[in-house]
Amino acid sequence: MEKIRIAVLCSGGGTNLQAILDAEEAGLLPCGEVVLVIADSSSAYALKRAQRRGVETAVFDKKEYPKVVREEKIFACLKEHEIGLVVLAGFMTVLSEAFVGAFRGRILNIHPALLPSFGGVGMYGLKVHEAVLKAGVKVTGATVHFVTAECDGGPILAQRAVEVHEDDTPESLQKRVMREAEWVIYPETVEKVCERLTQPRHKGV
Ligand code: GAR
């Protein structure tokens, strides 16, 4: 069986990338392989995580290229590497309708809340956890979804709930959501999608 060639797109720390690489190393990603990591910032620590594992990296820096050019370059790079699944992991560039349309059913994102709550434009990173604490909800979590033109609006593939504690700060809540939800459901879902993409009916899509 040919494995699905995965590209992970990151902007920062890359702990979700790490969780996926660790799953792969542990044999928990039999249907896929991470062959490329792309960052939109040359200082993204995710690049170091990739290099440590010998995964090829590419940087199309926000400071260097305007969005349209950056997106074209990312698209060309994905095609050149014959990528079958694009995994957004803390990637802070909102991709155009044309871009996501070209990877329909082959592009995933993780969001640090239970969508459709606390999602949409401007909701990313710590801002999400700040909004959760402000709303006073007792349960939050993480969501993995297909990416469509609507920000955080694509079909949901997996969710896991996490308790909000009375004394949580945005930072403590972010850590718990990552540890208890994101790092668990993202590798699992990537494997499930890769498995589905290796089925004969998906060939040539
Ligand atoms: C993660 O919490 C991810 O869910 C979030 O950014 C963080 C990236 O961390 N993504 C969003 O908020 C997207 N709307 P990482 O670089 O350590 O994986």
Short mmCIF file of N, CA and C in Angstrom, two decimals, residues 8-172:
data_model
loop_
_atom_site.label_atom_id
_atom_site.label_comp_id
_atom_site.label_asym_id
_atom_site.label_seq_id
_atom_site.Cartn_x
_atom_site.Cartn_y
_atom_site.Cartn_z
N VAL A 8 2.56 19.19 6.67
CA VAL A 8 2.01 19.88 7.83
C VAL A 8 2.41 21.36 7.72
N LEU A 9 1.42 22.24 7.85
CA LEU A 9 1.65 23.68 7.74
C LEU A 9 1.54 24.31 9.12
N CYS A 10 2.59 25.03 9.54
CA CYS A 10 2.67 25.57 10.90
C CYS A 10 3.10 27.03 10.88
N SER A 11 2.84 27.70 12.02
CA SER A 11 3.33 29.07 12.16
C SER A 11 4.16 29.26 13.42
N GLY A 12 4.02 28.34 14.37
CA GLY A 12 4.65 28.60 15.67
C GLY A 12 5.34 27.39 16.28
N GLY A 13 4.91 27.08 17.50
CA GLY A 13 5.59 26.07 18.30
C GLY A 13 5.59 24.66 17.72
N GLY A 14 4.52 24.29 17.08
CA GLY A 14 4.48 22.99 16.41
C GLY A 14 4.30 21.79 17.32
N THR A 15 3.58 21.98 18.46
CA THR A 15 3.37 20.81 19.32
C THR A 15 2.42 19.79 18.67
N ASN A 16 1.48 20.28 17.87
CA ASN A 16 0.61 19.32 17.17
C ASN A 16 1.40 18.57 16.10
N LEU A 17 2.29 19.26 15.41
CA LEU A 17 3.19 18.58 14.47
C LEU A 17 3.96 17.49 15.21
N GLN A 18 4.49 17.86 16.40
CA GLN A 18 5.26 16.88 17.19
C GLN A 18 4.41 15.65 17.52
N ALA A 19 3.16 15.88 17.90
CA ALA A 19 2.28 14.75 18.25
C ALA A 19 2.09 13.83 17.04
N ILE A 20 1.99 14.43 15.86
CA ILE A 20 1.80 13.62 14.64
C ILE A 20 3.09 12.87 14.31
N LEU A 21 4.24 13.55 14.45
CA LEU A 21 5.53 12.88 14.19
C LEU A 21 5.76 11.75 15.19
N ASP A 22 5.38 11.99 16.44
CA ASP A 22 5.55 10.95 17.47
C ASP A 22 4.66 9.74 17.18
N ALA A 23 3.43 10.02 16.72
CA ALA A 23 2.52 8.92 16.37
C ALA A 23 3.12 8.11 15.22
N GLU A 24 3.67 8.82 14.26
CA GLU A 24 4.27 8.13 13.11
C GLU A 24 5.43 7.25 13.58
N GLU A 25 6.27 7.81 14.46
CA GLU A 25 7.42 7.05 14.95
C GLU A 25 6.98 5.82 15.75
N ALA A 26 5.84 5.97 16.43
CA ALA A 26 5.33 4.85 17.24
C ALA A 26 4.55 3.84 16.41
N GLY A 27 4.48 4.04 15.11
CA GLY A 27 3.78 3.09 14.24
C GLY A 27 2.28 3.29 14.22
N LEU A 28 1.82 4.47 14.68
CA LEU A 28 0.38 4.72 14.76
C LEU A 28 -0.16 5.48 13.55
N LEU A 29 0.71 5.63 12.53
CA LEU A 29 0.28 6.33 11.31
C LEU A 29 0.63 5.45 10.09
N PRO A 30 0.11 4.23 10.09
CA PRO A 30 0.54 3.30 9.03
C PRO A 30 0.13 3.70 7.62
N CYS A 31 -0.91 4.54 7.50
CA CYS A 31 -1.38 4.88 6.15
C CYS A 31 -0.83 6.21 5.63
N GLY A 32 -0.04 6.90 6.44
CA GLY A 32 0.48 8.18 5.99
C GLY A 32 1.91 8.39 6.40
N GLU A 33 2.58 9.36 5.75
CA GLU A 33 3.92 9.75 6.19
C GLU A 33 4.09 11.25 6.00
N VAL A 34 4.67 11.88 7.04
CA VAL A 34 4.91 13.32 6.96
C VAL A 34 6.19 13.52 6.14
N VAL A 35 6.03 14.13 4.96
CA VAL A 35 7.19 14.29 4.07
C VAL A 35 7.62 15.75 3.95
N LEU A 36 6.77 16.65 4.47
CA LEU A 36 7.07 18.07 4.27
C LEU A 36 6.44 18.90 5.39
N VAL A 37 7.20 19.86 5.89
CA VAL A 37 6.65 20.84 6.84
C VAL A 37 6.88 22.23 6.25
N ILE A 38 5.79 22.99 6.15
CA ILE A 38 5.88 24.35 5.61
C ILE A 38 5.53 25.33 6.72
N ALA A 39 6.33 26.40 6.83
CA ALA A 39 6.04 27.45 7.81
C ALA A 39 5.92 28.79 7.10
N ASP A 40 5.11 29.68 7.70
CA ASP A 40 5.00 31.03 7.14
C ASP A 40 5.81 32.03 7.97
N SER A 41 6.71 31.47 8.79
CA SER A 41 7.62 32.32 9.56
C SER A 41 8.92 31.55 9.75
N SER A 42 10.04 32.22 9.48
CA SER A 42 11.33 31.50 9.57
C SER A 42 11.69 31.21 11.02
N SER A 43 11.01 31.88 11.97
CA SER A 43 11.34 31.62 13.38
C SER A 43 10.43 30.56 14.01
N ALA A 44 9.56 29.95 13.22
CA ALA A 44 8.65 28.93 13.77
C ALA A 44 9.46 27.75 14.34
N TYR A 45 9.24 27.43 15.61
CA TYR A 45 9.99 26.33 16.23
C TYR A 45 9.62 24.99 15.58
N ALA A 46 8.46 24.96 14.96
CA ALA A 46 8.03 23.74 14.25
C ALA A 46 9.09 23.29 13.23
N LEU A 47 9.81 24.24 12.66
CA LEU A 47 10.83 23.89 11.66
C LEU A 47 11.93 23.03 12.30
N LYS A 48 12.29 23.39 13.53
CA LYS A 48 13.33 22.62 14.24
C LYS A 48 12.84 21.21 14.53
N ARG A 49 11.57 21.11 14.92
CA ARG A 49 11.01 19.78 15.21
C ARG A 49 11.07 18.90 13.97
N ALA A 50 10.77 19.49 12.81
CA ALA A 50 10.79 18.74 11.56
C ALA A 50 12.22 18.33 11.21
N GLN A 51 13.12 19.29 11.30
CA GLN A 51 14.52 19.01 10.94
C GLN A 51 15.11 17.92 11.83
N ARG A 52 14.74 17.95 13.11
CA ARG A 52 15.22 16.92 14.05
C ARG A 52 14.82 15.52 13.59
N ARG A 53 13.67 15.44 12.92
CA ARG A 53 13.20 14.13 12.44
C ARG A 53 13.61 13.87 10.99
N GLY A 54 14.39 14.79 10.41
CA GLY A 54 14.83 14.61 9.03
C GLY A 54 13.71 14.83 8.02
N VAL A 55 12.70 15.61 8.41
CA VAL A 55 11.60 15.91 7.47
C VAL A 55 11.95 17.20 6.72
N GLU A 56 11.74 17.20 5.42
CA GLU A 56 12.05 18.37 4.60
C GLU A 56 11.20 19.57 5.04
N THR A 57 11.79 20.75 5.00
CA THR A 57 11.05 21.96 5.40
C THR A 57 11.11 23.01 4.29
N ALA A 58 10.11 23.89 4.30
CA ALA A 58 10.11 25.04 3.39
C ALA A 58 9.51 26.21 4.14
N VAL A 59 10.04 27.40 3.91
CA VAL A 59 9.53 28.61 4.57
C VAL A 59 9.12 29.62 3.52
N PHE A 60 7.90 30.11 3.67
CA PHE A 60 7.44 31.22 2.83
C PHE A 60 7.00 32.30 3.81
N ASP A 61 7.93 33.15 4.14
CA ASP A 61 7.79 34.05 5.27
C ASP A 61 6.79 35.18 4.99
N LYS A 62 5.94 35.40 5.99
CA LYS A 62 4.95 36.50 5.93
C LYS A 62 5.65 37.84 5.69
N LYS A 63 6.85 37.97 6.25
CA LYS A 63 7.57 39.25 6.15
C LYS A 63 8.11 39.45 4.74
N GLU A 64 8.28 38.37 4.03
CA GLU A 64 8.92 38.45 2.72
C GLU A 64 7.92 38.53 1.56
N TYR A 65 6.82 37.75 1.68
CA TYR A 65 5.87 37.67 0.56
C TYR A 65 4.49 38.15 0.96
N PRO A 66 3.83 38.94 0.09
CA PRO A 66 2.43 39.25 0.36
C PRO A 66 1.60 37.97 0.27
N LYS A 67 0.41 38.01 0.86
CA LYS A 67 -0.38 36.78 1.01
C LYS A 67 -0.60 36.02 -0.31
N VAL A 68 -0.97 36.73 -1.36
CA VAL A 68 -1.29 36.06 -2.63
C VAL A 68 -0.07 35.29 -3.16
N VAL A 69 1.08 35.93 -3.10
CA VAL A 69 2.31 35.30 -3.60
C VAL A 69 2.68 34.12 -2.70
N ARG A 70 2.54 34.34 -1.39
CA ARG A 70 2.88 33.28 -0.43
C ARG A 70 2.03 32.04 -0.69
N GLU A 71 0.75 32.29 -0.91
CA GLU A 71 -0.16 31.16 -1.14
C GLU A 71 0.19 30.42 -2.44
N GLU A 72 0.52 31.18 -3.47
CA GLU A 72 0.92 30.55 -4.74
C GLU A 72 2.15 29.67 -4.55
N LYS A 73 3.09 30.18 -3.77
CA LYS A 73 4.33 29.43 -3.55
C LYS A 73 4.06 28.16 -2.74
N ILE A 74 3.19 28.30 -1.73
CA ILE A 74 2.84 27.11 -0.92
C ILE A 74 2.15 26.08 -1.80
N PHE A 75 1.24 26.54 -2.63
CA PHE A 75 0.50 25.63 -3.51
C PHE A 75 1.46 24.88 -4.44
N ALA A 76 2.38 25.63 -5.04
CA ALA A 76 3.34 25.01 -5.97
C ALA A 76 4.21 23.99 -5.23
N CYS A 77 4.60 24.34 -4.02
CA CYS A 77 5.45 23.44 -3.22
C CYS A 77 4.71 22.14 -2.88
N LEU A 78 3.42 22.26 -2.55
CA LEU A 78 2.62 21.06 -2.23
C LEU A 78 2.49 20.17 -3.47
N LYS A 79 2.27 20.79 -4.61
CA LYS A 79 2.12 20.01 -5.86
C LYS A 79 3.44 19.33 -6.21
N GLU A 80 4.52 20.09 -6.09
CA GLU A 80 5.85 19.55 -6.42
C GLU A 80 6.18 18.31 -5.57
N HIS A 81 5.72 18.34 -4.32
CA HIS A 81 6.00 17.21 -3.42
C HIS A 81 4.90 16.13 -3.47
N GLU A 82 3.98 16.27 -4.41
CA GLU A 82 2.90 15.29 -4.60
C GLU A 82 2.19 14.97 -3.29
N ILE A 83 1.76 16.06 -2.62
CA ILE A 83 1.12 15.92 -1.31
C ILE A 83 -0.33 15.44 -1.47
N GLY A 84 -0.69 14.45 -0.68
CA GLY A 84 -2.04 13.90 -0.73
C GLY A 84 -2.93 14.38 0.40
N LEU A 85 -2.31 14.90 1.49
CA LEU A 85 -3.09 15.42 2.61
C LEU A 85 -2.36 16.62 3.23
N VAL A 86 -3.09 17.72 3.35
CA VAL A 86 -2.53 18.94 3.95
C VAL A 86 -3.08 19.05 5.37
N VAL A 87 -2.18 19.18 6.34
CA VAL A 87 -2.59 19.24 7.75
C VAL A 87 -2.19 20.60 8.31
N LEU A 88 -3.19 21.41 8.63
CA LEU A 88 -2.91 22.73 9.22
C LEU A 88 -2.78 22.53 10.73
N ALA A 89 -1.64 22.95 11.28
CA ALA A 89 -1.40 22.75 12.71
C ALA A 89 -0.89 24.06 13.29
N GLY A 90 -1.82 24.90 13.72
CA GLY A 90 -1.44 26.22 14.22
C GLY A 90 -0.93 27.09 13.09
N PHE A 91 -1.53 26.95 11.90
CA PHE A 91 -1.10 27.73 10.74
C PHE A 91 -1.97 28.97 10.67
N MET A 92 -1.35 30.14 10.77
CA MET A 92 -2.11 31.38 10.99
C MET A 92 -2.38 32.17 9.70
N THR A 93 -2.20 31.55 8.54
CA THR A 93 -2.60 32.20 7.29
C THR A 93 -3.96 31.64 6.89
N VAL A 94 -4.94 32.51 6.66
CA VAL A 94 -6.25 32.03 6.18
C VAL A 94 -6.12 31.80 4.67
N LEU A 95 -6.41 30.57 4.24
CA LEU A 95 -6.20 30.20 2.83
C LEU A 95 -7.42 30.57 1.99
N SER A 96 -7.17 30.87 0.73
CA SER A 96 -8.26 31.33 -0.16
C SER A 96 -9.19 30.18 -0.53
N GLU A 97 -10.35 30.57 -1.04
CA GLU A 97 -11.35 29.59 -1.49
C GLU A 97 -10.77 28.69 -2.59
N ALA A 98 -10.01 29.29 -3.51
CA ALA A 98 -9.42 28.52 -4.61
C ALA A 98 -8.44 27.48 -4.08
N PHE A 99 -7.66 27.87 -3.10
CA PHE A 99 -6.66 26.96 -2.51
C PHE A 99 -7.35 25.77 -1.84
N VAL A 100 -8.30 26.07 -0.95
CA VAL A 100 -8.94 24.96 -0.22
C VAL A 100 -9.78 24.11 -1.17
N GLY A 101 -10.33 24.77 -2.21
CA GLY A 101 -11.11 24.02 -3.20
C GLY A 101 -10.25 23.00 -3.93
N ALA A 102 -9.03 23.37 -4.19
CA ALA A 102 -8.11 22.47 -4.92
C ALA A 102 -7.72 21.26 -4.07
N PHE A 103 -7.84 21.39 -2.74
CA PHE A 103 -7.52 20.26 -1.85
C PHE A 103 -8.77 19.74 -1.13
N ARG A 104 -9.90 19.89 -1.76
CA ARG A 104 -11.17 19.51 -1.11
C ARG A 104 -11.11 18.07 -0.60
N GLY A 105 -11.46 17.89 0.65
CA GLY A 105 -11.42 16.56 1.26
C GLY A 105 -10.02 16.09 1.60
N ARG A 106 -9.04 16.96 1.37
CA ARG A 106 -7.64 16.60 1.64
C ARG A 106 -6.93 17.69 2.44
N ILE A 107 -7.70 18.46 3.18
CA ILE A 107 -7.08 19.50 4.01
C ILE A 107 -7.79 19.58 5.35
N LEU A 108 -7.02 19.42 6.43
CA LEU A 108 -7.57 19.36 7.79
C LEU A 108 -7.05 20.51 8.63
N ASN A 109 -7.83 20.84 9.66
CA ASN A 109 -7.39 21.84 10.63
C ASN A 109 -7.77 21.38 12.03
N ILE A 110 -7.00 21.85 13.01
CA ILE A 110 -7.42 21.65 14.40
C ILE A 110 -7.70 23.00 15.02
N HIS A 111 -8.81 23.05 15.77
CA HIS A 111 -9.19 24.30 16.43
C HIS A 111 -9.32 24.01 17.93
N PRO A 112 -8.79 24.92 18.79
CA PRO A 112 -8.76 24.61 20.23
C PRO A 112 -10.05 24.96 20.98
N ALA A 113 -11.19 24.53 20.45
CA ALA A 113 -12.48 24.69 21.13
C ALA A 113 -13.46 23.72 20.49
N LEU A 114 -14.64 23.63 21.08
CA LEU A 114 -15.66 22.74 20.52
C LEU A 114 -16.49 23.53 19.51
N LEU A 115 -16.08 23.45 18.24
CA LEU A 115 -16.82 24.17 17.19
C LEU A 115 -18.24 23.62 17.11
N PRO A 116 -19.26 24.43 16.76
CA PRO A 116 -19.12 25.78 16.21
C PRO A 116 -18.95 26.89 17.24
N SER A 117 -18.78 26.55 18.52
CA SER A 117 -18.55 27.61 19.50
C SER A 117 -17.10 28.09 19.43
N PHE A 118 -16.91 29.35 19.71
CA PHE A 118 -15.58 29.95 19.84
C PHE A 118 -14.69 29.74 18.61
N GLY A 119 -15.31 29.85 17.43
CA GLY A 119 -14.54 29.75 16.20
C GLY A 119 -14.76 30.97 15.33
N GLY A 120 -14.19 30.93 14.14
CA GLY A 120 -14.39 32.00 13.16
C GLY A 120 -13.21 32.95 13.08
N VAL A 121 -13.37 33.96 12.25
CA VAL A 121 -12.27 34.91 11.99
C VAL A 121 -11.82 35.56 13.30
N GLY A 122 -10.53 35.62 13.53
CA GLY A 122 -9.98 36.29 14.71
C GLY A 122 -9.92 35.39 15.94
N MET A 123 -10.44 34.18 15.84
CA MET A 123 -10.41 33.24 16.97
C MET A 123 -9.28 32.24 16.75
N TYR A 124 -8.18 32.50 17.39
CA TYR A 124 -7.05 31.58 17.27
C TYR A 124 -6.19 31.66 18.54
N GLY A 125 -5.46 30.58 18.78
CA GLY A 125 -4.52 30.54 19.90
C GLY A 125 -5.17 30.93 21.22
N LEU A 126 -4.45 31.75 22.00
CA LEU A 126 -4.93 32.11 23.34
C LEU A 126 -6.24 32.87 23.34
N LYS A 127 -6.52 33.58 22.23
CA LYS A 127 -7.77 34.34 22.15
C LYS A 127 -8.98 33.42 22.36
N VAL A 128 -8.87 32.20 21.87
CA VAL A 128 -9.98 31.25 22.00
C VAL A 128 -10.19 30.93 23.48
N HIS A 129 -9.11 30.68 24.19
CA HIS A 129 -9.24 30.29 25.60
C HIS A 129 -9.69 31.48 26.46
N GLU A 130 -9.25 32.67 26.08
CA GLU A 130 -9.72 33.88 26.77
C GLU A 130 -11.24 34.00 26.61
N ALA A 131 -11.74 33.77 25.41
CA ALA A 131 -13.18 33.88 25.15
C ALA A 131 -13.95 32.81 25.91
N VAL A 132 -13.38 31.62 25.99
CA VAL A 132 -14.02 30.51 26.72
C VAL A 132 -14.16 30.89 28.20
N LEU A 133 -13.08 31.42 28.78
CA LEU A 133 -13.12 31.79 30.21
C LEU A 133 -14.10 32.95 30.44
N LYS A 134 -14.11 33.88 29.51
CA LYS A 134 -15.01 35.04 29.64
C LYS A 134 -16.47 34.60 29.60
N ALA A 135 -16.76 33.60 28.75
CA ALA A 135 -18.15 33.13 28.62
C ALA A 135 -18.58 32.31 29.84
N GLY A 136 -17.61 31.82 30.60
CA GLY A 136 -17.94 31.06 31.81
C GLY A 136 -18.41 29.64 31.56
N VAL A 137 -18.13 29.11 30.36
CA VAL A 137 -18.55 27.71 30.10
C VAL A 137 -17.70 26.76 30.94
N LYS A 138 -18.25 25.59 31.24
CA LYS A 138 -17.55 24.65 32.12
C LYS A 138 -16.81 23.57 31.34
N VAL A 139 -17.11 23.48 30.05
CA VAL A 139 -16.48 22.46 29.21
C VAL A 139 -16.02 23.13 27.91
N THR A 140 -14.78 22.82 27.52
CA THR A 140 -14.30 23.24 26.21
C THR A 140 -13.68 22.02 25.54
N GLY A 141 -12.71 22.20 24.65
CA GLY A 141 -12.13 21.03 24.02
C GLY A 141 -11.42 21.38 22.74
N ALA A 142 -11.38 20.42 21.82
CA ALA A 142 -10.72 20.66 20.53
C ALA A 142 -11.53 19.97 19.43
N THR A 143 -11.38 20.51 18.23
CA THR A 143 -12.13 20.00 17.08
C THR A 143 -11.19 19.84 15.90
N VAL A 144 -11.27 18.69 15.23
CA VAL A 144 -10.57 18.51 13.94
C VAL A 144 -11.64 18.53 12.86
N HIS A 145 -11.40 19.34 11.82
CA HIS A 145 -12.42 19.47 10.77
C HIS A 145 -11.76 19.59 9.40
N PHE A 146 -12.51 19.25 8.37
CA PHE A 146 -12.06 19.54 7.01
C PHE A 146 -12.10 21.04 6.83
N VAL A 147 -11.16 21.55 6.06
CA VAL A 147 -11.12 22.98 5.80
C VAL A 147 -11.91 23.29 4.55
N THR A 148 -12.80 24.29 4.69
CA THR A 148 -13.55 24.81 3.54
C THR A 148 -13.32 26.31 3.49
N ALA A 149 -14.00 26.97 2.57
CA ALA A 149 -13.81 28.42 2.44
C ALA A 149 -14.29 29.18 3.67
N GLU A 150 -15.19 28.56 4.43
CA GLU A 150 -15.71 29.23 5.63
C GLU A 150 -14.77 28.98 6.81
N CYS A 151 -14.25 30.04 7.40
CA CYS A 151 -13.28 29.91 8.49
C CYS A 151 -13.86 29.09 9.66
N ASP A 152 -13.21 27.95 9.97
CA ASP A 152 -13.63 27.03 11.05
C ASP A 152 -15.00 26.39 10.80
N GLY A 153 -15.46 26.43 9.54
CA GLY A 153 -16.82 25.98 9.27
C GLY A 153 -16.95 24.64 8.55
N GLY A 154 -15.86 23.98 8.24
CA GLY A 154 -15.93 22.73 7.47
C GLY A 154 -16.44 21.56 8.29
N PRO A 155 -16.81 20.46 7.62
CA PRO A 155 -17.34 19.28 8.32
C PRO A 155 -16.42 18.80 9.45
N ILE A 156 -17.06 18.52 10.58
CA ILE A 156 -16.31 18.09 11.77
C ILE A 156 -15.98 16.60 11.69
N LEU A 157 -14.71 16.28 11.98
CA LEU A 157 -14.26 14.88 11.94
C LEU A 157 -14.09 14.29 13.34
N ALA A 158 -13.66 15.11 14.28
CA ALA A 158 -13.45 14.60 15.65
C ALA A 158 -13.49 15.74 16.65
N GLN A 159 -13.98 15.42 17.85
CA GLN A 159 -13.97 16.39 18.94
C GLN A 159 -13.67 15.67 20.24
N ARG A 160 -13.03 16.38 21.16
CA ARG A 160 -12.85 15.83 22.50
C ARG A 160 -13.06 16.95 23.52
N ALA A 161 -13.83 16.65 24.54
CA ALA A 161 -14.15 17.66 25.55
C ALA A 161 -13.10 17.70 26.66
N VAL A 162 -12.92 18.87 27.23
CA VAL A 162 -11.96 19.09 28.32
C VAL A 162 -12.65 19.99 29.35
N GLU A 163 -12.46 19.67 30.63
CA GLU A 163 -13.08 20.49 31.69
C GLU A 163 -12.38 21.83 31.85
N VAL A 164 -13.17 22.86 32.11
CA VAL A 164 -12.60 24.16 32.47
C VAL A 164 -12.56 24.20 34.01
N HIS A 165 -11.42 24.58 34.57
CA HIS A 165 -11.31 24.67 36.03
C HIS A 165 -11.54 26.10 36.50
N GLU A 166 -12.01 26.22 37.74
CA GLU A 166 -12.30 27.54 38.33
C GLU A 166 -11.11 28.48 38.26
N ASP A 167 -9.93 27.92 38.53
CA ASP A 167 -8.73 28.78 38.62
C ASP A 167 -7.94 28.83 37.31
N ASP A 168 -8.54 28.43 36.20
CA ASP A 168 -7.81 28.44 34.93
C ASP A 168 -7.47 29.85 34.47
N THR A 169 -6.29 29.95 33.87
CA THR A 169 -5.92 31.14 33.10
C THR A 169 -5.97 30.69 31.63
N PRO A 170 -5.97 31.64 30.69
CA PRO A 170 -5.94 31.21 29.28
C PRO A 170 -4.78 30.25 29.01
N GLU A 171 -3.65 30.51 29.65
CA GLU A 171 -2.46 29.68 29.41
C GLU A 171 -2.64 28.26 29.97
N SER A 172 -3.18 28.17 31.19
CA SER A 172 -3.33 26.83 31.79
C SER A 172 -4.38 26.04 31.01
#
